[in-house]
Short mmCIF file of C-alpha atoms and ligand atoms in Angstrom, two decimals:
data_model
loop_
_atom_site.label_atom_id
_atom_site.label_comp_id
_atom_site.label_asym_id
_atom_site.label_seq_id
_atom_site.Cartn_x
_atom_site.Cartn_y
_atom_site.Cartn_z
CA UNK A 1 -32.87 46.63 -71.92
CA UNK A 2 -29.74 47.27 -73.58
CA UNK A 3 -28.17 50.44 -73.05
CA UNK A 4 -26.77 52.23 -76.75
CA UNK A 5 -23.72 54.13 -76.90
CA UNK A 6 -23.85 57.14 -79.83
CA UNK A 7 -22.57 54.75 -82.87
CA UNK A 8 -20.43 57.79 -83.98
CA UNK A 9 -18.59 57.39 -80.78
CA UNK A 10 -14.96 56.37 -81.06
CA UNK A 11 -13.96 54.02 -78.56
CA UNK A 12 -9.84 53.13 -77.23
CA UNK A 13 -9.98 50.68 -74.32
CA UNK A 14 -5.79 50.41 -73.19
CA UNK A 15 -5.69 47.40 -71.70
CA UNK A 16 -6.92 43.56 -72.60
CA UNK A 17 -7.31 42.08 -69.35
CA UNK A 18 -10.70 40.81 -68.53
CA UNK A 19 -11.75 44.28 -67.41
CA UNK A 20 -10.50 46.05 -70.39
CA UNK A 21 -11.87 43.18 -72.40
CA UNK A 22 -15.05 43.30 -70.84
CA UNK A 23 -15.66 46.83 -71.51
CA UNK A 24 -14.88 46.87 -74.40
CA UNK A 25 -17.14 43.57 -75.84
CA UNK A 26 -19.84 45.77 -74.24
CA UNK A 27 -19.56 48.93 -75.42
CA UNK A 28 -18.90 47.35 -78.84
CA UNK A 29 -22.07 45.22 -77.95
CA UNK A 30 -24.19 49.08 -77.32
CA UNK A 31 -23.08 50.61 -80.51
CA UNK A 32 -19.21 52.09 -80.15
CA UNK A 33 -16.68 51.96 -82.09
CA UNK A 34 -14.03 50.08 -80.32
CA UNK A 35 -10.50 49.85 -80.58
CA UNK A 36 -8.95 47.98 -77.91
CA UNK A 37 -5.17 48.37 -77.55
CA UNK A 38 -2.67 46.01 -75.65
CA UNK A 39 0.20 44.00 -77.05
CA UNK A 40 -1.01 40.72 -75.53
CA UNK A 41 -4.00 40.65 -74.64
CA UNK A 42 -5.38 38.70 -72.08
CA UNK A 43 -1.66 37.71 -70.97
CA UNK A 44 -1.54 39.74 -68.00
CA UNK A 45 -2.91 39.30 -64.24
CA UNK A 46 -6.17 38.26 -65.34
CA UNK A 47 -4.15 35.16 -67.10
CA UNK A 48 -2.81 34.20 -63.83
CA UNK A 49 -5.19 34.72 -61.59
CA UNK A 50 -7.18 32.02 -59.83
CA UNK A 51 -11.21 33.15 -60.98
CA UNK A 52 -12.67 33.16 -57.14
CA UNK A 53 -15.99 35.36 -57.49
CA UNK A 54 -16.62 35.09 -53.66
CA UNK A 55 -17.11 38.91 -52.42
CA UNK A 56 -18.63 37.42 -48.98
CA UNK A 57 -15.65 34.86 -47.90
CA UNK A 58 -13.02 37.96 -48.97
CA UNK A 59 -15.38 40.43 -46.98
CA UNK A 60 -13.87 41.61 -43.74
CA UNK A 61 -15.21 44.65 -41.66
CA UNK A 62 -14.91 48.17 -42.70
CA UNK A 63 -15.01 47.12 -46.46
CA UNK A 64 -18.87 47.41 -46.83
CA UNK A 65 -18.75 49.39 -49.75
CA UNK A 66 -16.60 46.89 -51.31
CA UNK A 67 -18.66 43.79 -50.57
CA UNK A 68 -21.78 45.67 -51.67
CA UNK A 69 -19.96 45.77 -54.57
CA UNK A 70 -18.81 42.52 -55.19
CA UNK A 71 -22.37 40.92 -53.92
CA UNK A 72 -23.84 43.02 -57.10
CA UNK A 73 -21.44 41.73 -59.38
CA UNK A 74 -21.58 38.32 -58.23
CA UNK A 75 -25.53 38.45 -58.72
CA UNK A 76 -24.63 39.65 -62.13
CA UNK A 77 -22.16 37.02 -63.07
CA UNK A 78 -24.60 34.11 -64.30
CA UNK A 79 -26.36 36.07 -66.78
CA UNK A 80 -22.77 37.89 -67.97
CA UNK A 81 -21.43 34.00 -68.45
CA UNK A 82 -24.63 33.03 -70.00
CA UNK A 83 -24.24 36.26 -72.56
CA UNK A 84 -20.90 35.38 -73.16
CA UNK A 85 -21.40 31.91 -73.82
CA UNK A 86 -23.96 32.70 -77.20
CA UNK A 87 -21.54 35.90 -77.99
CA UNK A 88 -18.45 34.05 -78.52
CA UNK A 89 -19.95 30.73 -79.28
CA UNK A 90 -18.03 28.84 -76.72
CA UNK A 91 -18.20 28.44 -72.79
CA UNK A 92 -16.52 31.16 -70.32
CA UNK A 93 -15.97 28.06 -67.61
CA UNK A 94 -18.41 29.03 -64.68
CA UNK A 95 -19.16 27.36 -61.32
CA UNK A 96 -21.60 27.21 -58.78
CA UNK A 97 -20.35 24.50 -56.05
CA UNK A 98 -19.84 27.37 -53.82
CA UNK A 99 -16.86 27.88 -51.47
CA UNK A 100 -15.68 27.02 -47.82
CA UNK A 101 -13.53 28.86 -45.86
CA UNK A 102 -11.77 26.67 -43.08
CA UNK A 103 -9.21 27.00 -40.17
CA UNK A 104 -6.64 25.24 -38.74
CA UNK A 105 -5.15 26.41 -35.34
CA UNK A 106 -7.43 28.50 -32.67
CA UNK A 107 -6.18 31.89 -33.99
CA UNK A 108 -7.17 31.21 -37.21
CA UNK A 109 -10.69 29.93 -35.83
CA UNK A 110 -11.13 33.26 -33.90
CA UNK A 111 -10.18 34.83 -37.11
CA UNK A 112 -13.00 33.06 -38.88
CA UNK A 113 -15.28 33.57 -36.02
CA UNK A 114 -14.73 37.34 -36.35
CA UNK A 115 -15.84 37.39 -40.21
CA UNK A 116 -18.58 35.20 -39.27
CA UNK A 117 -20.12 37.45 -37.01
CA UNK A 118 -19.49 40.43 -39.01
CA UNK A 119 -21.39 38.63 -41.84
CA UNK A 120 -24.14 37.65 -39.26
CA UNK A 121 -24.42 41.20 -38.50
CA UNK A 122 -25.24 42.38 -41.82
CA UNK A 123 -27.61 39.76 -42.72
CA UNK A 124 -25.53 37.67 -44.61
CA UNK A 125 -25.53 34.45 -42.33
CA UNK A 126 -23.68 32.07 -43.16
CA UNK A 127 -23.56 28.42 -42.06
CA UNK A 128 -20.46 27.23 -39.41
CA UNK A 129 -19.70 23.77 -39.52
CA UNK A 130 -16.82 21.34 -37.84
CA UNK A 131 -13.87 19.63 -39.38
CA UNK A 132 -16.55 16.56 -39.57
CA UNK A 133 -19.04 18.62 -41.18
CA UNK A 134 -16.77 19.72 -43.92
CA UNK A 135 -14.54 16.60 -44.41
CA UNK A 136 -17.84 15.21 -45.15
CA UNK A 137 -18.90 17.78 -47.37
CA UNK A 138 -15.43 18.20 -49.08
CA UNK A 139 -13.56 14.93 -48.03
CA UNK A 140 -10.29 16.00 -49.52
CA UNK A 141 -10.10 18.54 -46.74
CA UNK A 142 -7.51 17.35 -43.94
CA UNK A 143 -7.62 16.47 -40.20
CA UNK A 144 -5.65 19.16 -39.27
CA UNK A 145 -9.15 21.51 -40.57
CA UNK A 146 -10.71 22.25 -36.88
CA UNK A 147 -14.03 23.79 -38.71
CA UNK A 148 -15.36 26.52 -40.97
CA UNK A 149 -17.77 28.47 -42.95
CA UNK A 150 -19.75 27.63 -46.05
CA UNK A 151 -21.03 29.64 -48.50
CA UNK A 152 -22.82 28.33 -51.20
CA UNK A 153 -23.83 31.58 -53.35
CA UNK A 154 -20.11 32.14 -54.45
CA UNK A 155 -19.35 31.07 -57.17
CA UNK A 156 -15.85 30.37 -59.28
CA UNK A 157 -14.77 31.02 -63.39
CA UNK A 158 -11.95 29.44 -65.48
CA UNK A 159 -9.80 32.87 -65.94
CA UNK A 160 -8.21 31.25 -69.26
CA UNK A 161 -11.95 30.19 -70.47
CA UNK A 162 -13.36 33.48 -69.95
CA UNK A 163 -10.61 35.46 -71.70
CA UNK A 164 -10.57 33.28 -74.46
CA UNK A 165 -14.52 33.54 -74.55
CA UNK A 166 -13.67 37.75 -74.10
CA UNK A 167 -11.87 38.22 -76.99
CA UNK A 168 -14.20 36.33 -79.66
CA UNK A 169 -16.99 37.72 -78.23
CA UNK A 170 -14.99 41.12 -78.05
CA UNK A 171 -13.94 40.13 -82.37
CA UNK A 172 -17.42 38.95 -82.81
CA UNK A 173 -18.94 42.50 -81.58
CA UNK A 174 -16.60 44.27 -83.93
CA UNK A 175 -14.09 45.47 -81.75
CA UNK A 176 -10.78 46.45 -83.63
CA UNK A 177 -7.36 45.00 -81.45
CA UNK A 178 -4.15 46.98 -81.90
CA UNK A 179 -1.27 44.94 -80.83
CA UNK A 180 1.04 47.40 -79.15
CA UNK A 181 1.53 48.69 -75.91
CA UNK A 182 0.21 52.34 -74.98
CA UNK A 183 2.98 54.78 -74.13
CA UNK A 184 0.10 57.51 -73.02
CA UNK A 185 -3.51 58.94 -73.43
CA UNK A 186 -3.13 62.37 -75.60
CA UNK A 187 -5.18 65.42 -74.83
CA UNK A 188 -5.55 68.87 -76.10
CA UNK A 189 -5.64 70.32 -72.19
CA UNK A 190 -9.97 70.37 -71.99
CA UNK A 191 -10.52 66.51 -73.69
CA UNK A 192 -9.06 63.63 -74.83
CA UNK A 193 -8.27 63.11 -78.88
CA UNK A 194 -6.07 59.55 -78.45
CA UNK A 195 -3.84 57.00 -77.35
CA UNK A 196 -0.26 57.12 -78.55
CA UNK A 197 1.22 53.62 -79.02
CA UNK A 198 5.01 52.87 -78.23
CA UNK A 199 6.23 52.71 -82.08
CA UNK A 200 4.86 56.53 -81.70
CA UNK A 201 1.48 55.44 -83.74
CA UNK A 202 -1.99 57.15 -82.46
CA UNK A 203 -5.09 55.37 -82.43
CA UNK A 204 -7.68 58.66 -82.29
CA UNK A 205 -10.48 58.86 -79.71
CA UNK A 206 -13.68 60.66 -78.70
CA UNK A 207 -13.35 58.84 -75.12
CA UNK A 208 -10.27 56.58 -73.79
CA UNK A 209 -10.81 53.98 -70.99
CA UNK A 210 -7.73 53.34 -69.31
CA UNK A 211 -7.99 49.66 -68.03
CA UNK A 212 -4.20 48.52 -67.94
CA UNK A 213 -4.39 46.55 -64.33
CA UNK A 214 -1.22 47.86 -62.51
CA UNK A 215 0.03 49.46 -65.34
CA UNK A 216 -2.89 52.35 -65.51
CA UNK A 217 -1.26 54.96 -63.17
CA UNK A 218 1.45 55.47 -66.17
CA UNK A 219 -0.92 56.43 -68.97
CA UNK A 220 -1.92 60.11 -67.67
CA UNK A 221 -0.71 62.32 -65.21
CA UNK A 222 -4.71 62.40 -64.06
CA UNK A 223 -4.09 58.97 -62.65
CA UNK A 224 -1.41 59.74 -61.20
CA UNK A 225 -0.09 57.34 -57.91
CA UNK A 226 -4.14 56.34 -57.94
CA UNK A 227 -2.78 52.62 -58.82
CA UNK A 228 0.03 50.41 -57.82
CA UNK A 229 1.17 46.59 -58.52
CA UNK A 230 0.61 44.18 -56.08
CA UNK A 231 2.30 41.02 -56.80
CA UNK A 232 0.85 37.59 -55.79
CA UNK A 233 2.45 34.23 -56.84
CA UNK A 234 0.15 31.09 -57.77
CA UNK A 235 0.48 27.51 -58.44
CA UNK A 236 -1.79 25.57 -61.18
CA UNK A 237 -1.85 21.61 -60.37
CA UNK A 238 -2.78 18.42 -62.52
CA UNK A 239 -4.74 15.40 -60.90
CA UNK A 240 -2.75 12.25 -61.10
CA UNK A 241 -3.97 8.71 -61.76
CA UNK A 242 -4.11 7.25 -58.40
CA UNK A 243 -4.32 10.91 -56.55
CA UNK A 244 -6.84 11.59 -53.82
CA UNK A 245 -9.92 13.43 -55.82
CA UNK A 246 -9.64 17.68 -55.56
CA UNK A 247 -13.07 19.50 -53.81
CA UNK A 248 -15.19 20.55 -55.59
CA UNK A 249 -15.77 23.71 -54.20
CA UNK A 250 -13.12 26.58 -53.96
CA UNK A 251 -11.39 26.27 -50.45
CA UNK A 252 -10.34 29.13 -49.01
CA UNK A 253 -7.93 28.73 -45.38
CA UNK A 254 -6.10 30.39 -42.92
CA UNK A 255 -2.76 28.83 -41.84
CA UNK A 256 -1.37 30.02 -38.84
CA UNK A 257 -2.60 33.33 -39.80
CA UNK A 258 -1.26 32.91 -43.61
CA UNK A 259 -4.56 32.51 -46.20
CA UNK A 260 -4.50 30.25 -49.16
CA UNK A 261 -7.27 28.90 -51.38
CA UNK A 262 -7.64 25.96 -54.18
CA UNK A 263 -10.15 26.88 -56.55
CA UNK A 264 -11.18 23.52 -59.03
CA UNK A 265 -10.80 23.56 -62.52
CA UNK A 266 -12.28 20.85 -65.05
CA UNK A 267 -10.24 17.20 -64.66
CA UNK A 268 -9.86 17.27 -61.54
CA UNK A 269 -7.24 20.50 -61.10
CA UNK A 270 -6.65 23.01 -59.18
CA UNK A 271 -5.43 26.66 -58.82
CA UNK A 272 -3.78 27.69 -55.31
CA UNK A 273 -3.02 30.81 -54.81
CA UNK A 274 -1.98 33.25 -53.71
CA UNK A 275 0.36 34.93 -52.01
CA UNK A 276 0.91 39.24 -51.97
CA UNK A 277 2.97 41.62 -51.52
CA UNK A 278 3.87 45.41 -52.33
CA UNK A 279 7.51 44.88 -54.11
CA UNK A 280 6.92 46.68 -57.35
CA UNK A 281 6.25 45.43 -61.19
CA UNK A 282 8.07 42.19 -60.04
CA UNK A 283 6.89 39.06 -61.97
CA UNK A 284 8.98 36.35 -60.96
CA UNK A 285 7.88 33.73 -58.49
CA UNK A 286 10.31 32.99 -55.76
CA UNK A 287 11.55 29.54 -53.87
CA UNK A 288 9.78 31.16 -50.71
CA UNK A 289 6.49 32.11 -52.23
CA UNK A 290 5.96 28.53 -53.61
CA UNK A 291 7.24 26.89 -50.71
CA UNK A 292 4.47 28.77 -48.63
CA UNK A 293 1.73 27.82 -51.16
CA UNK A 294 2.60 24.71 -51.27
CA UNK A 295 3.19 23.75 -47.11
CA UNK A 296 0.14 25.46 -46.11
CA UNK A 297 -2.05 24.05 -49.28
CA UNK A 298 -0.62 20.44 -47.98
CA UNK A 299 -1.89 21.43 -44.47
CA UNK A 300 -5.50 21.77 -45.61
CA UNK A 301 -5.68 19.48 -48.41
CA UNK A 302 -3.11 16.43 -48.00
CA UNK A 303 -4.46 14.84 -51.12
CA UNK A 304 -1.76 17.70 -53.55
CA UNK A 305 1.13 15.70 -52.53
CA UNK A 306 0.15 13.78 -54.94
CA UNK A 307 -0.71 15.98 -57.79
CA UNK A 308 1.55 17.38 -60.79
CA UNK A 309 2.73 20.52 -60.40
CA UNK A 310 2.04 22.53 -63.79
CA UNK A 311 2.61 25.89 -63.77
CA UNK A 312 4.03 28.40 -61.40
CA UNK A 313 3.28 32.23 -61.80
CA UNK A 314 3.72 35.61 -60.98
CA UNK A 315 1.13 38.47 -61.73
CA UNK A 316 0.46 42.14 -60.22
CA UNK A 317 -2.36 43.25 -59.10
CA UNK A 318 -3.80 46.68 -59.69
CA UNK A 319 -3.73 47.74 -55.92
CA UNK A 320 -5.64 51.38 -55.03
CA UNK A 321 -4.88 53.77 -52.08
CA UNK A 322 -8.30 52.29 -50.33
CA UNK A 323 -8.64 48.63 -52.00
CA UNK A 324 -11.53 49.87 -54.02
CA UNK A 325 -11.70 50.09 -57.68
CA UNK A 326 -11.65 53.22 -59.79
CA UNK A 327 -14.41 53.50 -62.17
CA UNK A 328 -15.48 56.63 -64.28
CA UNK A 329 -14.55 59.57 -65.47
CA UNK A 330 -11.19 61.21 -64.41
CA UNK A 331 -8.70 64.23 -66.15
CA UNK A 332 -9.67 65.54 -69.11
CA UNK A 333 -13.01 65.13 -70.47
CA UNK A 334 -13.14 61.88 -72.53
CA UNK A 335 -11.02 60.28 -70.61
CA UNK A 336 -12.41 56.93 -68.08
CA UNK A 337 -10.62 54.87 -66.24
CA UNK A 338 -11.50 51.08 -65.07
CA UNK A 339 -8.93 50.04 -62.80
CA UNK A 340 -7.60 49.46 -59.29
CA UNK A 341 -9.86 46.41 -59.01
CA UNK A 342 -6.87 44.45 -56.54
CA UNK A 343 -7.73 40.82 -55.62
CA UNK A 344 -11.26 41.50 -57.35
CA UNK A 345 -11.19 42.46 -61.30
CA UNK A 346 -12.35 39.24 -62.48
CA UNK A 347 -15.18 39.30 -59.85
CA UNK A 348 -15.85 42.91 -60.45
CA UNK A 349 -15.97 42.60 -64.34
CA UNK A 350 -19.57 42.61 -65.01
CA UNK A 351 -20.52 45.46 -62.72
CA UNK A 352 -17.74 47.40 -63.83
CA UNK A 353 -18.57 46.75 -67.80
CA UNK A 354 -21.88 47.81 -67.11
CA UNK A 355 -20.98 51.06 -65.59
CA UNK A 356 -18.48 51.78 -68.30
CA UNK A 357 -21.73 51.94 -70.75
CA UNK A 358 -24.10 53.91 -68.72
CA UNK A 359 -21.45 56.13 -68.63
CA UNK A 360 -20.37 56.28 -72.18
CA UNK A 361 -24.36 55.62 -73.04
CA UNK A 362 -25.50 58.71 -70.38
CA UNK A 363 -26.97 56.37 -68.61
CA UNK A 364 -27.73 55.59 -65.01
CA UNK A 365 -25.01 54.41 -62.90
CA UNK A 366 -26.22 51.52 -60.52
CA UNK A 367 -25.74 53.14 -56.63
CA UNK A 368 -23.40 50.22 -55.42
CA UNK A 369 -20.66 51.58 -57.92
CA UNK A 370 -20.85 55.32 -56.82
CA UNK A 371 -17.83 54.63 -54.25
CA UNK A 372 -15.71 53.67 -56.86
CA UNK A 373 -16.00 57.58 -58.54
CA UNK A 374 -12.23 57.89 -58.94
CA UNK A 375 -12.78 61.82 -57.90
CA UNK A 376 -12.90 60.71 -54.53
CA UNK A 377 -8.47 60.58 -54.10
CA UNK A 378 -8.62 63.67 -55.85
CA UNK A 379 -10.65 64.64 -52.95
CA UNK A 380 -8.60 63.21 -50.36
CA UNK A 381 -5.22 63.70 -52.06
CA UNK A 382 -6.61 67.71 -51.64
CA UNK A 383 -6.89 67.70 -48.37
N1 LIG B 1 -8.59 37.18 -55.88
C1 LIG B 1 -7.59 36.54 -55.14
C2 LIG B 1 -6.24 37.05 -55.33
O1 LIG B 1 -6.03 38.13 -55.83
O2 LIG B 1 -5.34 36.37 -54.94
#
């Protein structure tokens, strides 16, 4: 069943990346009235980013919460896409091939050994097979692959098809788009009343849901140091006439301890991504980054050599203090945030969209997406 949001409620989603656009196609979708405000939307990290949906080959131990998380999301991601698809009248680019996660040298096989078992131990077995066993499955994979894990339930999403499919689906639900950039989320000390633009304009509110990626910590003192950029650098290649074929399933490696992963796009391309660090709101790729993607993409795939290189990129993540997003209410009363989602927002989309209504709708709040209460660095940054 659909959850309804009051249809007196007035709606300002800051951010049009495909977790503000999400949220805001849905709650337009329940019954709000939605104004969505971002001066490109869509142009951001989500633009960028590579579309992995694979919570169990990023899982590592200690992050339980946030692979419970992701597994949810995942599960909802087929019927999201399939929503999306009739809502906007045109495809949001998913697939199911699945992924496999290889290593090189013996490090990075102990490495992969070490998630293995982990996964083993909380029932989510997956299969180990040898550099023969995958070359045969993905026979663009190289010799110098010694063996690795495959995982057929992830899946993988054209991040350019899906925002495109966002917006007119966003458009097509009614949703109003203000082309500026926030300078700030206004309140009146007990609740929210707006969002004040940067030409000093303000789009009035009942409830604000601050989902500006990296950007969100800015908007309101409330959110204060609860997000911070993380920049990763990624590569986009073309197939060339006479190139050895791509996979056809994302492949995720470890390279002497360095990961990279190709995830396929339609024609034959690929994305490879990514690398990350914590330098600040710095969006310009560097000789070294590419370099790395590049060598250790070579190492596990030969067949690039041969393929055109199309794009390079910067984007920041929206990194938080414990790697898991921030969802609900924070500050003042009115005021939501969606953010924080790190190497995971396009993953994490559907679960957080539907939280974002049950919220705004008074709704139940699936269990899985309690961790992400933002209350709980208020907590911690309390003592
Ligand atoms: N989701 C993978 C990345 O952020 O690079």
């Amino acid at each position: 069943m659909e959850m309804t949001i009051d249809s007196s409620m007035r709606l300002v989603v800051v951010g049009g990346g495909v977790v503000g656009l999400s949220c805001a196609w849905r709650a337009a979708a329940g019954g709000a009235r939605v104004t969505l405000v971002d001066a490109a939307p869509g142009s951001g990290a989500s633009w960028v980013a590579g579309g992995m949906l694979a919570p169990v080959t990023e899982a590592w131990p200690g992050e339980e919460d946030l692979l419970a998380l992701g597994v949810e999301s995942v599960r909802l991601w087929p019927g999201f896409a399939a929503r999306l698809g009739e809502a906007a009248g045109r495809e949001p680019g998913l697939r199911s091939e699945g992924t496999v996660v290889v290593a090189t040298g013996s490090g990075d096989r102990a490495e992969l050994e070490t998630l293995a078992s982990y996964l083993d131990g909380l029932g989510r077995p997956v299969q180990r097979l040898s550099g023969k066993e995958l070359r045969r499955l993905e026979p663009a994979i190289g010799p110098e692959v010694r063996g690795g894990l495959s995982v057929p339930d992830d899946l993988a999403v054209d991040n350019r098809l899906l925002l495109t499919a966002l917006r007119a689906a966003a458009e097509k639900a009614g949703v109003a788009f203000v082309a500026r950039n926030a300078a700030g989320v206004v309140d009146d000390g007990t609740r929210v009343a707006g969002v004040t633009c940067d030409d000093g304009s303000v789009v009035e509110a009942d409830a604000v849901l601050v989902a500006a990626g990296a950007w969100s910590s800015a908007l309101h003192p409330a959110l204060d140091a609860m997000v911070r950029p993380v920049k990763g650098e990624i590569l986009r290649l073309g197939h060339r006439a006479g190139a050895f074929p791509a996979p056809s399933r994302t492949v995720r490696a470890l390279v002497d301890g360095r990961p990279v992963y190709a995830v396929p796009r339609d024609a034959g391309g690929l994305v490879v991504g990514a690398t990350q660090a914590d330098v600040g709101f710095d969006l310009e790729p560097t000789v070294g980054g590419v370099r790395d993607l590049l060598r250790d993409a070579e190492r596990v795939l030969p067949g690039v050599a041969e393929f055109a290189l199309l794009e390079v990129a910067a984007g920041v993540r929206p990194g938080s203090p414990d790697n898991l997003p921030l969802i609900g209410p924070v500050g003042p009363e009115g005021l939501l945030v969606a953010s924080g989602h790190h190497r995971n927002g396009i993953l994490l989309a559907p679960v957080t969209a539907e939280a974002v209504v049950a919220m705004l709708g008074g709704g139940a709040v699936a269990d899985v997406v309690r961790v992400a209460d933002p209350a709980r660095l208020l907590r911690r940054a309390n003592g």
